[in-house]
Short mmCIF file of C-alpha atoms in Angstrom, two decimals:
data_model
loop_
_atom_site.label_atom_id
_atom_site.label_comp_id
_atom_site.label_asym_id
_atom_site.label_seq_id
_atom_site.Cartn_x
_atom_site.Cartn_y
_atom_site.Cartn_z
CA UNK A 1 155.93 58.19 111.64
CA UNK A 2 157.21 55.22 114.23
CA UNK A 3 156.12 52.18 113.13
CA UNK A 4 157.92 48.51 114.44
CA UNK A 5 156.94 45.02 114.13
CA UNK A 6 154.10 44.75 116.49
CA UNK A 7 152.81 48.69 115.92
CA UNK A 8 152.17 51.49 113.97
CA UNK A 9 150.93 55.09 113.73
CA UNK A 10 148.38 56.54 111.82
CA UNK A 11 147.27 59.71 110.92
CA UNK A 12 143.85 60.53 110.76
CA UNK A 13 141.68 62.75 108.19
CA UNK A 14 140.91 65.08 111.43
CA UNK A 15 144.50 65.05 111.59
CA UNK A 16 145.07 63.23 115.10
CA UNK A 17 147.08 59.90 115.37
CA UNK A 18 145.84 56.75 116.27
CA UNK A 19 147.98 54.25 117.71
CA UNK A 20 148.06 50.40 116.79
CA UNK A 21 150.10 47.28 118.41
CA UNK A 22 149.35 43.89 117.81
CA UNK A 23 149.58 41.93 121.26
CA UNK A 24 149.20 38.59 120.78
CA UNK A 25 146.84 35.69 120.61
CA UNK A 26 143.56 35.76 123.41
CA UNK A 27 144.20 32.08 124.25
CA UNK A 28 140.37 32.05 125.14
CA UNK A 29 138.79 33.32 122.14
CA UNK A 30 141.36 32.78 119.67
CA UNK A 31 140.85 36.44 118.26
CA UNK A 32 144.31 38.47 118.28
CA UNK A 33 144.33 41.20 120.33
CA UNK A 34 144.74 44.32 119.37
CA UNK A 35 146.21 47.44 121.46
CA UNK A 36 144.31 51.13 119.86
CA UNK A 37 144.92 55.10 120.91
CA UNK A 38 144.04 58.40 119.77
CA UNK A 39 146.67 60.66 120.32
CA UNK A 40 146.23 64.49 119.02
CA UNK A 41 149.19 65.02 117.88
CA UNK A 42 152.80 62.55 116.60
CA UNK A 43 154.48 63.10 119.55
CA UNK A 44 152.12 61.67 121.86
CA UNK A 45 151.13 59.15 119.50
CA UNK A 46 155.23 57.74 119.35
CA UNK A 47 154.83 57.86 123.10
CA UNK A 48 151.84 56.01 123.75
CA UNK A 49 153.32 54.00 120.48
CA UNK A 50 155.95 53.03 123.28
CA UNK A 51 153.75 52.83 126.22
CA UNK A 52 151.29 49.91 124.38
CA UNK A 53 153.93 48.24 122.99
CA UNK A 54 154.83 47.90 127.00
CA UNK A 55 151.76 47.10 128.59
CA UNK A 56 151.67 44.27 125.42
CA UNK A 57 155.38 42.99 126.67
CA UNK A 58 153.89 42.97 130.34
CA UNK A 59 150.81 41.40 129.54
CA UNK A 60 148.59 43.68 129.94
CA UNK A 61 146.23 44.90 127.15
CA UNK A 62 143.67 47.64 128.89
CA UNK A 63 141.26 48.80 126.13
CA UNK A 64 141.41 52.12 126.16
CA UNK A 65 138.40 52.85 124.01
CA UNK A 66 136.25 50.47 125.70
CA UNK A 67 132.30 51.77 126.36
CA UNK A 68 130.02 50.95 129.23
CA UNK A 69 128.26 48.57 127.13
CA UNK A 70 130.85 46.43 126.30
CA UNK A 71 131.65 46.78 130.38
CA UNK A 72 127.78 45.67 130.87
CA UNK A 73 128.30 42.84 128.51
CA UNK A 74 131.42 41.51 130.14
CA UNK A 75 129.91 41.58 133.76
CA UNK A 76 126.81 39.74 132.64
CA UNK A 77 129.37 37.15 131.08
CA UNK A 78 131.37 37.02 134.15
CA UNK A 79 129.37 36.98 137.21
CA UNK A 80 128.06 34.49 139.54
CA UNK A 81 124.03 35.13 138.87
CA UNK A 82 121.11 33.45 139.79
CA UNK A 83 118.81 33.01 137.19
CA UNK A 84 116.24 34.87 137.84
CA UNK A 85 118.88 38.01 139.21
CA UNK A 86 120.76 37.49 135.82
CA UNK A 87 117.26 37.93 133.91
CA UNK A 88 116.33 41.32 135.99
CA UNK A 89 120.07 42.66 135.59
CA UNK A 90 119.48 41.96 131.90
CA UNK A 91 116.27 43.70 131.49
CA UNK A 92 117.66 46.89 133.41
CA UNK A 93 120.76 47.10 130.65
CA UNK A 94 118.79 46.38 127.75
CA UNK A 95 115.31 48.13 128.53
CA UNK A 96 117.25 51.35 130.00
CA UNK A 97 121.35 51.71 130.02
CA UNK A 98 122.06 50.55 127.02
CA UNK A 99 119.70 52.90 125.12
CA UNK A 100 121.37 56.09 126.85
CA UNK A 101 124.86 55.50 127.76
CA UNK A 102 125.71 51.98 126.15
CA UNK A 103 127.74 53.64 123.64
CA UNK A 104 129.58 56.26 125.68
CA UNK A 105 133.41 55.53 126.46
CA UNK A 106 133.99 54.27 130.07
CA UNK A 107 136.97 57.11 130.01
CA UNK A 108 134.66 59.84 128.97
CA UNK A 109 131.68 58.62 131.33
CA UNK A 110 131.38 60.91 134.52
CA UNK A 111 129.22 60.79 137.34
CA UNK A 112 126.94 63.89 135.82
CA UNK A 113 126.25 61.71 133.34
CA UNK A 114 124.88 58.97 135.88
CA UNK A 115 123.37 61.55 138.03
CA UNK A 116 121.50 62.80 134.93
CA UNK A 117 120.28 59.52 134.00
CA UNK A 118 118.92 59.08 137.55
CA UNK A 119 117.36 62.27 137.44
CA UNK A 120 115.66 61.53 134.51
CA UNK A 121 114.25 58.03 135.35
CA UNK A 122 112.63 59.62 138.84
CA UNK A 123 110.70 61.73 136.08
CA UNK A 124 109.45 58.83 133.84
CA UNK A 125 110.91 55.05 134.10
CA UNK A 126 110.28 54.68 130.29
CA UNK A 127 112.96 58.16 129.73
CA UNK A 128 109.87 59.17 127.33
CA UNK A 129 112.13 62.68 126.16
CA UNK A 130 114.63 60.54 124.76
CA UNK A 131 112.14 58.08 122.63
CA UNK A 132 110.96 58.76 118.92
CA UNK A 133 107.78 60.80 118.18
CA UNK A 134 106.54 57.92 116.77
CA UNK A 135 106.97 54.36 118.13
CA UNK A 136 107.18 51.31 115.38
CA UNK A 137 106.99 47.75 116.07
CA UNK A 138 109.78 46.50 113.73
CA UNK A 139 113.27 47.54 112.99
CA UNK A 140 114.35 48.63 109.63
CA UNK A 141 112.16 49.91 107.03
CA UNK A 142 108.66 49.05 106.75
CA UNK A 143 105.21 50.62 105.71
CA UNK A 144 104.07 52.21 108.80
CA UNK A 145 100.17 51.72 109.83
CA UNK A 146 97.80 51.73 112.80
CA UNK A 147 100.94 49.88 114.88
CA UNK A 148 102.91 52.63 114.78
CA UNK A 149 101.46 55.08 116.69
CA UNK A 150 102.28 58.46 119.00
CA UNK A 151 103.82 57.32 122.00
CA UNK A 152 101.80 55.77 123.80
CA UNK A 153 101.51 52.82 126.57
CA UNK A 154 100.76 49.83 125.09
CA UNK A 155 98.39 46.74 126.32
CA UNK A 156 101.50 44.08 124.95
CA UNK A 157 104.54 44.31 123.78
CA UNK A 158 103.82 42.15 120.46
CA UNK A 159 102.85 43.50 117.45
CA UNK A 160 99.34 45.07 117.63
CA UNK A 161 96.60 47.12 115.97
CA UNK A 162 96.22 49.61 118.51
CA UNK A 163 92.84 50.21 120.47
CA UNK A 164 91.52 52.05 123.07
CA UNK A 165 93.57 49.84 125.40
CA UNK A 166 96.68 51.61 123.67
CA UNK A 167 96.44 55.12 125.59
CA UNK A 168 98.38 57.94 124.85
CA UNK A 169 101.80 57.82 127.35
CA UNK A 170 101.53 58.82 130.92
CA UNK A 171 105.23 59.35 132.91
CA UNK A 172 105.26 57.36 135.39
CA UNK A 173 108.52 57.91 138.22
CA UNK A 174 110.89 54.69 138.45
CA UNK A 175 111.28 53.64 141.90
CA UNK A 176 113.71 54.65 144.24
CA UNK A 177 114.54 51.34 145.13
CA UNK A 178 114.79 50.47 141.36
CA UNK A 179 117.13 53.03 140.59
CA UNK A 180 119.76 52.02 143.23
CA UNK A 181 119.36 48.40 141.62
CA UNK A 182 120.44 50.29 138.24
CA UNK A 183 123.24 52.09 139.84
CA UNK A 184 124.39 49.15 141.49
CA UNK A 185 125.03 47.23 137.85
CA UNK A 186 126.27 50.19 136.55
CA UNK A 187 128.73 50.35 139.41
CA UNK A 188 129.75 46.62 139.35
CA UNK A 189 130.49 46.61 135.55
CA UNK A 190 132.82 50.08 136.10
CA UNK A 191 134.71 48.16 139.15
CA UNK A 192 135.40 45.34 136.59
CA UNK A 193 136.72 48.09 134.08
CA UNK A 194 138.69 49.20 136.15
CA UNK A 195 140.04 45.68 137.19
CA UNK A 196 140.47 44.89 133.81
CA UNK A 197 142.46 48.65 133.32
CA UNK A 198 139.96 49.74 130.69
CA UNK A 199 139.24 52.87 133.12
CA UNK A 200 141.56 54.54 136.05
CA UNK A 201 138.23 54.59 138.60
CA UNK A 202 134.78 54.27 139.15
CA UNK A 203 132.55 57.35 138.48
CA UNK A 204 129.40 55.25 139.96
CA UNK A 205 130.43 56.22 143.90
CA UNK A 206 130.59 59.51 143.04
CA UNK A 207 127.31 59.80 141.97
CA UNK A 208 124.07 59.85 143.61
CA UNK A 209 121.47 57.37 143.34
CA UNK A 210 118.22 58.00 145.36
CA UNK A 211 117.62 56.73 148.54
CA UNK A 212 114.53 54.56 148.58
CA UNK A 213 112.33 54.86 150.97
CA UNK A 214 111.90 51.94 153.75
CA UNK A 215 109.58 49.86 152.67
CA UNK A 216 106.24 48.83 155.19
CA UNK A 217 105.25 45.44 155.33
CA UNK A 218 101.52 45.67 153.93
CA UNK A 219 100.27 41.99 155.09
CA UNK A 220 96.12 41.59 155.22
CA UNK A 221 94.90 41.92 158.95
CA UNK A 222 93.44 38.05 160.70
CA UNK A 223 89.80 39.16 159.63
CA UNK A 224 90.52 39.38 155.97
CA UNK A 225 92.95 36.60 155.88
CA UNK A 226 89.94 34.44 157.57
CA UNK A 227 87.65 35.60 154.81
CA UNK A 228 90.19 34.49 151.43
CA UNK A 229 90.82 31.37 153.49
CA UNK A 230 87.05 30.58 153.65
CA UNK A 231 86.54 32.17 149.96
CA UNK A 232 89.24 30.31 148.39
CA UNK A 233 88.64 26.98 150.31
CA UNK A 234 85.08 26.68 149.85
CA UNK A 235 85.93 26.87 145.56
CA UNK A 236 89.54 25.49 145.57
CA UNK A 237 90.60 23.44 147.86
CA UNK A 238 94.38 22.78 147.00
CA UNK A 239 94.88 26.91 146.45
CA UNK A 240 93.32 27.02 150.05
CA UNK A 241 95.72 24.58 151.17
CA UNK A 242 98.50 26.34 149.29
CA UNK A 243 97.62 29.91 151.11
CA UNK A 244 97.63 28.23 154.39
CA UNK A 245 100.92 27.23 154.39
CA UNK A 246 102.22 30.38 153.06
CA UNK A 247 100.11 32.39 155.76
CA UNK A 248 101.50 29.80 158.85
CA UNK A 249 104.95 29.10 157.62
CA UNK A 250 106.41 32.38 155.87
CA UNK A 251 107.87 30.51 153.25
CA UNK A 252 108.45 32.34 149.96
CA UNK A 253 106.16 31.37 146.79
CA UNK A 254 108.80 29.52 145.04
CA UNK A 255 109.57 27.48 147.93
CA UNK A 256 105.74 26.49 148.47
CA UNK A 257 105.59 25.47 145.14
CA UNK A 258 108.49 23.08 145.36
CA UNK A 259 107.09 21.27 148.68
CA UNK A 260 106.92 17.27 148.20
CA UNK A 261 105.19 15.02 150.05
CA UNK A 262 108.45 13.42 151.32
CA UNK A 263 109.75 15.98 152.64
CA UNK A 264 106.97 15.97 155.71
CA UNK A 265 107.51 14.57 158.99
CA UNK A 266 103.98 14.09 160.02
CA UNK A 267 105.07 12.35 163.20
CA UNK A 268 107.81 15.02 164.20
CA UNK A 269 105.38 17.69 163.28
CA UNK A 270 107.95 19.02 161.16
CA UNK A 271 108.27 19.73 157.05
CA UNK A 272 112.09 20.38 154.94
CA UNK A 273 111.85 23.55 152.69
CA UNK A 274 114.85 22.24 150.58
CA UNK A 275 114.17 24.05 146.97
CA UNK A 276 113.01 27.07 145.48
CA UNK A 277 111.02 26.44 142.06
CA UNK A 278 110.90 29.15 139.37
CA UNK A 279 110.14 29.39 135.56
CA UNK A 280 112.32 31.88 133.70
CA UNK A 281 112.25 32.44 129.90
CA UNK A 282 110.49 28.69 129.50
CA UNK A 283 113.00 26.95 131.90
CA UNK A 284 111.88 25.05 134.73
CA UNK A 285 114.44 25.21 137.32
CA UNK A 286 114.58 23.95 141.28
CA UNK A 287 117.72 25.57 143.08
CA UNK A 288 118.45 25.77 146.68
CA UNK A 289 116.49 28.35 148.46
CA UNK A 290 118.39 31.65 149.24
CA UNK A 291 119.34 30.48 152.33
CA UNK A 292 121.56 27.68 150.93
CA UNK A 293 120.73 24.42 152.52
CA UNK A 294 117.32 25.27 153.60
CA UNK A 295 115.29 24.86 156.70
CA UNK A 296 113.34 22.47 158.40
CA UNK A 297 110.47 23.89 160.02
CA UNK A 298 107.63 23.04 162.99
CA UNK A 299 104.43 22.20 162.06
CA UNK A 300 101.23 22.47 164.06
CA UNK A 301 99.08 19.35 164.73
CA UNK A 302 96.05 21.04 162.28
CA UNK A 303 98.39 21.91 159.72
CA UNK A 304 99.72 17.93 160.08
CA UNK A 305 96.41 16.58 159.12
CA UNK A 306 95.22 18.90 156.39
CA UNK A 307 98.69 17.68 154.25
CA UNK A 308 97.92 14.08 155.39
CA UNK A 309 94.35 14.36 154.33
CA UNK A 310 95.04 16.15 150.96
CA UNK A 311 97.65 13.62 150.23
CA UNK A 312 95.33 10.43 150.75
CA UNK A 313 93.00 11.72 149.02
CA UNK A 314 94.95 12.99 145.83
CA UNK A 315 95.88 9.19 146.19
CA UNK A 316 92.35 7.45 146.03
CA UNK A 317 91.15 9.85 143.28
CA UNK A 318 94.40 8.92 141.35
CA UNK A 319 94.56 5.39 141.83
CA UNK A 320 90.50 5.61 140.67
CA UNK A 321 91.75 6.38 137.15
CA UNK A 322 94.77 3.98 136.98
CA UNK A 323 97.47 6.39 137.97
CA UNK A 324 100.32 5.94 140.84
CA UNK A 325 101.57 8.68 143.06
CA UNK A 326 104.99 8.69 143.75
CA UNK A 327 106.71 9.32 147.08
CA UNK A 328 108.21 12.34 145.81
CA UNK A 329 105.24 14.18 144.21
CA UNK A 330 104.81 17.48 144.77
CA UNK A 331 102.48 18.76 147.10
CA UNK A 332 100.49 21.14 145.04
CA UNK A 333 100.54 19.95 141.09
CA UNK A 334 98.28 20.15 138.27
CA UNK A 335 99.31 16.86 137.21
CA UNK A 336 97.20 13.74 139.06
CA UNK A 337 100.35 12.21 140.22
CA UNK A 338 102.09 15.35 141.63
CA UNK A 339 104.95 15.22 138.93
CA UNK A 340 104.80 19.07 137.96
CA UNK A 341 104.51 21.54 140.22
CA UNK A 342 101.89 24.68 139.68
CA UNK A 343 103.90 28.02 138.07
CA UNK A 344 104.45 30.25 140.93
CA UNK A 345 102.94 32.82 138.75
CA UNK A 346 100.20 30.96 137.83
CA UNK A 347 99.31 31.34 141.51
CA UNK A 348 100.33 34.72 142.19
CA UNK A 349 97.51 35.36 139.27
CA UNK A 350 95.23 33.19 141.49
CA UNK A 351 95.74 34.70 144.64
CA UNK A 352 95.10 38.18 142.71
CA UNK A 353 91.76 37.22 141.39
CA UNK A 354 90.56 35.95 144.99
CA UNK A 355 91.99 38.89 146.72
CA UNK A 356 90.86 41.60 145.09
CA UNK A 357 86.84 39.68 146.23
CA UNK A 358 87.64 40.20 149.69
CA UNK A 359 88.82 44.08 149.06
CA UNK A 360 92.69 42.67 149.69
CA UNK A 361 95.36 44.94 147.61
CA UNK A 362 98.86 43.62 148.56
CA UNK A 363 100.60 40.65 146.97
CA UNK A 364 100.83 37.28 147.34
CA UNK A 365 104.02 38.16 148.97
CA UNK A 366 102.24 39.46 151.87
CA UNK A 367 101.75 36.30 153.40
CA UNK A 368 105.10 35.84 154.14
CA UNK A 369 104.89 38.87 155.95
CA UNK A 370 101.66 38.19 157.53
CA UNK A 371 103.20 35.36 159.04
CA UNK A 372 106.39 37.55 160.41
CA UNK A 373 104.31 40.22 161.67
CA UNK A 374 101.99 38.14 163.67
CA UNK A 375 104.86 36.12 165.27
CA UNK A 376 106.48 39.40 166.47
CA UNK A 377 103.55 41.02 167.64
CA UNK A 378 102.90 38.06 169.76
CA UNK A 379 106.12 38.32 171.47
CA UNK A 380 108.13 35.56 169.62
CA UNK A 381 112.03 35.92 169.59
CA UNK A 382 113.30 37.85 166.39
CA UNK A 383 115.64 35.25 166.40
CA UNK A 384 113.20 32.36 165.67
CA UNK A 385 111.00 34.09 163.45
CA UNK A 386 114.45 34.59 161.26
CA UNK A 387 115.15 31.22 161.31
CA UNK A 388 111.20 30.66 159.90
CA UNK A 389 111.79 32.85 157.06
CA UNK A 390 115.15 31.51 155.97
CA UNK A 391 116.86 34.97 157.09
CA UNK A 392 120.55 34.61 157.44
CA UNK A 393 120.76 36.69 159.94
CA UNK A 394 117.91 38.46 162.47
CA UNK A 395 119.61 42.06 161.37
CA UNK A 396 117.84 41.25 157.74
CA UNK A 397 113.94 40.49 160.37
CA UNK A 398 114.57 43.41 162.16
CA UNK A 399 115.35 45.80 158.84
CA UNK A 400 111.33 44.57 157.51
CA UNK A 401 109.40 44.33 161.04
CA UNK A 402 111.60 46.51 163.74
CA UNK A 403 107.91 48.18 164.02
CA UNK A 404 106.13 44.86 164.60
CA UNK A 405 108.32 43.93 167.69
CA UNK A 406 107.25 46.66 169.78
CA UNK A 407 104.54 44.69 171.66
CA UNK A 408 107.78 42.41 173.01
CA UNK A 409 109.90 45.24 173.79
CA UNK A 410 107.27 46.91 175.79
CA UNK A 411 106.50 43.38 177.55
CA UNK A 412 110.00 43.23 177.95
CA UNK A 413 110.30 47.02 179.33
CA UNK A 414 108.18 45.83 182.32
CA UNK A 415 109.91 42.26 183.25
CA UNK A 416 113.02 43.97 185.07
CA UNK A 417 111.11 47.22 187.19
CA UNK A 418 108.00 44.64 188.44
CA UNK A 419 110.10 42.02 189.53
CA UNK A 420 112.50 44.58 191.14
CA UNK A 421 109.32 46.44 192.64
CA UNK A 422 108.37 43.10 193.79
CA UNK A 423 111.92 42.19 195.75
CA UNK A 424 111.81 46.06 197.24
CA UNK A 425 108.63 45.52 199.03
CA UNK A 426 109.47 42.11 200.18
CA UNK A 427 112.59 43.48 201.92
CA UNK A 428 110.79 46.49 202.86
CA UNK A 429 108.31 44.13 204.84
CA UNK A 430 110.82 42.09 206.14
CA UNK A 431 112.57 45.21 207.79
CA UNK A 432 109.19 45.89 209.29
CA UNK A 433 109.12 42.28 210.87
CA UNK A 434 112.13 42.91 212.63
CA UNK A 435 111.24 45.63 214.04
CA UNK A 436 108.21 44.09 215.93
CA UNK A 437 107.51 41.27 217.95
CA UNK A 438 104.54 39.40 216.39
CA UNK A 439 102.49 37.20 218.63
CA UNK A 440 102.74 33.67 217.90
CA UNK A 441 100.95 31.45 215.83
CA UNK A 442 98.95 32.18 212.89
CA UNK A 443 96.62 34.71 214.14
CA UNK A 444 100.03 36.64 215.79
CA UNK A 445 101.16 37.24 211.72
CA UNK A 446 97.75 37.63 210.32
CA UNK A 447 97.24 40.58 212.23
CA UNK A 448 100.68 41.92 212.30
CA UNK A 449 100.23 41.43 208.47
CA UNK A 450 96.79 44.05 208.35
CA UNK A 451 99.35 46.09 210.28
CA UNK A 452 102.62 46.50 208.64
CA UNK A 453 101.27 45.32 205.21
CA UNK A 454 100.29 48.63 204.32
CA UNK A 455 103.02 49.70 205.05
CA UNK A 456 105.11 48.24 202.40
CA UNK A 457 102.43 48.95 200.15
CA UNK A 458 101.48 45.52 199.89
CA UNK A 459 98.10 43.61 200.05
CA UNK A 460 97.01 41.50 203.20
CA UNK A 461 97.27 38.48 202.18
CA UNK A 462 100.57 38.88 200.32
CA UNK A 463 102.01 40.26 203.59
CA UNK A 464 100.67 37.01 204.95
CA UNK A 465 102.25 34.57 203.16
CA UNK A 466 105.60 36.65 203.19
CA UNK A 467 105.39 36.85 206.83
CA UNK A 468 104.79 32.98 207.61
CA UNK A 469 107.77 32.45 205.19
CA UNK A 470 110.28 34.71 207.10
CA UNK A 471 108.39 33.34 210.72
CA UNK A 472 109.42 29.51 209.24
CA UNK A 473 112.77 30.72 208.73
CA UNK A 474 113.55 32.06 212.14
#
């Protein structure tokens, strides 16, 4: 069998040949790189012996044997995630790629395969026919006892002694929105595969991920946002304060929570949402808002003195117990002097537990669209109420609330044909006017108004005043 300086052939106990050629040193890693094919019988193996030995001259070293989960793991290395994007995309390959198709070989992979994984996850998002009888809690081997159970849905994720909390497993359909989020990982890491020459093309667009379903903004109607205003206010003052602002500016939760005093204008009327605040896996982080450099947006004269009361008084109450505010606090803190904001979670629990008293369902999420949905349906531009809630463009508005903008349109429908009606009666009347010879004076057009006004369909004194303007212009 050909074997050279740099490569080799094997034969295998199945009796195909695999194919070997050193290529070199990764300069990143430091690991030597190393060049592998199957081949089923020596002939093809001496020419793919010659075609790796190639690709290693040229440079280029596509593993051939590479799986989808060593594609997964190289796009999560290699792309430009936010935090909080990089910890969903992480949960989606570990919770439910991996386990089915991590180990499959991207040149083997097809798009049945994909389709069938889609199919299954519309079924049940936990793929309950591919699990174990029998769930455990820990890896290896171990004594099993009341924690490993049937499968069932557990309370926590920990290990447990199971209760009646634990109930036996229900299947419950992954959503059609989540899916395409799973395809769409699936499909970046196979584009990098094949950038990287691992695979000829990407099976992912030729499968067929569902189509979700447009989703219907869901915001409380005015009466029961009055009622959690006075609810929350009358017990919590601050969390009433917080739930204003998210119900009149639209801003996102994050973006609440990372308000500070200094960034209001109280004699503008105007406030700088300038950060979005989020804890992930125990890190604290502030980053720029999704629509990069933020927004500065109007405030209302009410809203103005709530925030300049809140913030005197979080002031005198701190300065009663020795402790000095900074400029920069934040507006809504647990801390006395503002340096800490609240976890947005923490108040997306909050807003749950007041909610649900007022017979509210949605999210805290719904404010923000609250806050769209009642600028559109009072016939503000789509243009502004983008620019509110940090949309990049109005195409993104319009996608969410295109239902919520009909009230405009159909105030809009009737600017052009009333004005137009209006300017075809007024010439209609003025033909009239030519056509007779009014008496002079006032009472000449009043009654030569009773006359022809009818006429042009319009009322007397609106003939009136028409016909003393075209008399003064004669």
């Amino acid at each position: 069998m050909a074997t050279t300086a740099r490569g080799h052939i094997e034969q295998l106990p199945s009796g195909s040949f695999r194919v070997h050629v050193y290529a070199g040193i990764d300069p990143v890693t430091g690991k030597p790189r190393r060049l592998k094919r199957t081949c089923p019988d020596e002939a093809a193996a001496a020419a793919a012996l010659g075609q790796l030995l190639s690709q290693a001259d040229g440079d280029r070293f596509p593993n051939r044997e590479a799986t989808l989960g060593q594609s997964l793991d190289k796009y999560l290395e290699v792309a430009d995630l936010e935090v909080s994007t990089r910890e969903a995309h992480e949960g989606y390959v570990r919770r439910t790629i991996r386990p089915v198709l991590g180990e499959v070989k991207i040149r083997k992979l097809g798009a049945d395969s994909l389709d069938a994984l889609y199919t299954a996850l519309k079924k049940c998002s936990r793929l309950c026919r591919r699990l174990p009888r029998v769930e455990h809690y820990a890896d290896g081997e171990h004594p099993c006892d009341g924690q490993c159970s049937p499968l069932r849905d557990h309370r926590t994720t920990r290990p447990h002694a199971c209760d009646s909390r634990c109930r036996p497993h229900t299947c419950k359909p992954m959503k059609p929105a989540t899916i395409l989020r799973i395809h769409s990982i699936i499909s970046s890491a196979l584009d990098l595969a094949v950038r990287y020459d691992w695979a000829d093309r990407n099976v992912a667009k030729n499968a067929s991920p569902p189509h979700p379903r447009k989703r219907e903004p869901d915001p409380p109607s005015p009466d029961q946002a009055a009622r959690l205003l006075n609810l929350v206010w009358a017990e919590d003052e601050e969390f009433g304060l917080y739930l204003w602002t998210a119900f009149t500016t639209g801003a996102r939760r994050g973006e609440v929570s990372a308000l500070r005093e200094n960034r209001f204008d109280f004699t503008r009327q105007e406030v700088r949402l300038a950060r979005n605040y989020l804890v992930k896996q125990g890190q604290h982080i502030e980053k720029a808002p999704k629509d990069g450099e933020g927004r500065v947006l109007s405030l209302d004269l009410l809203t103005c003195e709530l925030f300049r009361d809140w913030f005197q008084r979080r002031r005198t109450e701190a300065q009663a117990v020795g402790v000095q505010v900074p400029d920069d606090a934040f507006a809504f803190s647990p801390d006395p002097a503002g340096r800490e904001p609240w976890n947005p979670d923490t108040m997306t629990h909050r807003y749950r537990r007041y909610a649900s008293r007022v017979g509210i369902a949605s999210s805290l999420k719904e404010l923000r669209h609250y806050s769209a949905t009642q600028l559109l349906s009072n016939g503000v531009d789509l243009n502004t109420v983008a620019g509110r809630l940090g949309h990049a463009e109005g195409s993104t508005t319009l996608k969410f609330y295109a239902q919520f903008t009909r009230p405009a349109d159909r105030a809009a429908a009737a600017v052009i044909p009333a004005k137009l009606d209006r300017l075809r009666r007024k010439e209609r009347l003025r033909e009239l006017y030519r056509q007779h010879q009014p008496a002079s004076g006032a009472d000449g057009l009043a009654v030569l108004a009773a006359v022809i006004g009818p006429q042009a369909g319009l009322e007397e004194h609106t003939a009136l005043a028409w016909l003393t303007e075209f008399a003064a212009a004669d």
